[in-house]
mmCIF file of C-alpha atoms in Angstrom:
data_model
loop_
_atom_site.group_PDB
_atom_site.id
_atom_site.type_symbol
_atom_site.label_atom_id
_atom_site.label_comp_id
_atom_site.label_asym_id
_atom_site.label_seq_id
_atom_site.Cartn_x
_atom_site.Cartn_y
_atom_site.Cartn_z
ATOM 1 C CA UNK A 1 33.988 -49.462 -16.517
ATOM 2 C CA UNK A 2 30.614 -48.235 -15.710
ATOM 3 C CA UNK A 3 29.826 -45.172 -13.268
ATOM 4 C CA UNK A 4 27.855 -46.475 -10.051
ATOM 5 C CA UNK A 5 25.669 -43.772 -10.608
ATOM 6 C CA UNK A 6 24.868 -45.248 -14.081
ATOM 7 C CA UNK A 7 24.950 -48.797 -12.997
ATOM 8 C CA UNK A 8 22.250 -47.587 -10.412
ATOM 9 C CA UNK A 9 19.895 -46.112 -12.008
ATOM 10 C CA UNK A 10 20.330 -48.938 -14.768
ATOM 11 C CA UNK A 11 19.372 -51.496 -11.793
ATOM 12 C CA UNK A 12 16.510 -49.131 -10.715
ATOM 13 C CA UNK A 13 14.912 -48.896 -14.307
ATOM 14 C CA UNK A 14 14.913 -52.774 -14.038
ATOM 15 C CA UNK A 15 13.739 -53.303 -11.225
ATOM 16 C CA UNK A 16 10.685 -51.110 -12.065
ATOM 17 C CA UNK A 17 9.536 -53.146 -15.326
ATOM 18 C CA UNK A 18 8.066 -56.652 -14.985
ATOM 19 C CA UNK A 19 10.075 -57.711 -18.308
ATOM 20 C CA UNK A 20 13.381 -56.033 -16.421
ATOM 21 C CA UNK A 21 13.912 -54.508 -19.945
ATOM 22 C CA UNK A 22 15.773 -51.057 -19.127
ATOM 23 C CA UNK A 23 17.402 -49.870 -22.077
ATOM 24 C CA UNK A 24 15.536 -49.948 -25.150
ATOM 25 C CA UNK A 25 16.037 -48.602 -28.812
ATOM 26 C CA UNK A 26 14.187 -45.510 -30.431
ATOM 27 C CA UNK A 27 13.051 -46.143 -33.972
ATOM 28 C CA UNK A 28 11.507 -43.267 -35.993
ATOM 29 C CA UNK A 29 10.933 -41.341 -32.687
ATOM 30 C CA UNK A 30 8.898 -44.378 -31.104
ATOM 31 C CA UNK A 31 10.202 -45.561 -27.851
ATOM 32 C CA UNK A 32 10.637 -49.408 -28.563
ATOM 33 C CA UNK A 33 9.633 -50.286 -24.441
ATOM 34 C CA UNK A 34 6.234 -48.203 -24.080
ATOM 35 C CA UNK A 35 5.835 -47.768 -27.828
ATOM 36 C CA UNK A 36 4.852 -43.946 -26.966
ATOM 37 C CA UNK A 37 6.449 -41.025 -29.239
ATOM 38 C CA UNK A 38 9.256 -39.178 -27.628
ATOM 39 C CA UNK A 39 9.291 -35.472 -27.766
ATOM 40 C CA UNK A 40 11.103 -34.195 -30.948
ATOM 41 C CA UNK A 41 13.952 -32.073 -28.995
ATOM 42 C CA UNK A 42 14.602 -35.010 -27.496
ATOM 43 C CA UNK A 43 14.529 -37.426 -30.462
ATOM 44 C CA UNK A 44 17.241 -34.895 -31.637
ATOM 45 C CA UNK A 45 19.168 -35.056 -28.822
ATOM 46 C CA UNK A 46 19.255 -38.920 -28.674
ATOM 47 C CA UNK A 47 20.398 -38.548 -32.409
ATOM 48 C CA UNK A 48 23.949 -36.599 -31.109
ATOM 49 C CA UNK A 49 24.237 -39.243 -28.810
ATOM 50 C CA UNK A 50 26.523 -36.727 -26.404
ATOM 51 C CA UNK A 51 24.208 -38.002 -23.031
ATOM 52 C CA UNK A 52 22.154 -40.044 -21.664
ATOM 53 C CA UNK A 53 18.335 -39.989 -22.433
ATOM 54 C CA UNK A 54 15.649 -41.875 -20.366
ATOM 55 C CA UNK A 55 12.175 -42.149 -21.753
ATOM 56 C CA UNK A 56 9.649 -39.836 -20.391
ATOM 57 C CA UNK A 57 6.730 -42.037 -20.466
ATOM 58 C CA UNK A 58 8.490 -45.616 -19.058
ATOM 59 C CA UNK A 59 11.931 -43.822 -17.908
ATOM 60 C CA UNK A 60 13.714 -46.367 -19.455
ATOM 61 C CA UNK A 61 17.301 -45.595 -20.852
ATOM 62 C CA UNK A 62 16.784 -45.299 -24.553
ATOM 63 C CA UNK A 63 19.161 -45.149 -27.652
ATOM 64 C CA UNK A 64 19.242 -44.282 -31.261
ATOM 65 C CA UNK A 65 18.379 -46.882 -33.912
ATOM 66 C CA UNK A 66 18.444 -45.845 -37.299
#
């Protein structure tokens, strides 16, 4: 079961790309959808995995890949 806030901004994110990509992996701090580096704190963060991280370049939702 997914929040409706989630679920919104999920539909928002893809909405705002023309490849209506919005969650994308991180792989050695490189956001896979813009192919920017994301800040190191944050690269840490998304490591925990305790919340939800959005890109700060393409604001997509972004994950961990290993």
């Amino acid at each position: 079961n997914i929040e409706a806030e989630i679920l919104a901004t999920y539909n928002q994110i893809k909405e705002n790309h023309a490849n209506k990509i919005a969650i994308v992996a991180v792989k050695d701090a490189v956001c896979q959808g813009c192919h920017m580096n994301i800040p190191p704190q944050m690269y840490n963060e998304l490591q925990r995995g305790d919340s939800l991280k959005r890109c700060p370049i393409c604001e997509r939702i972004i994950y961990w890949k290993d």
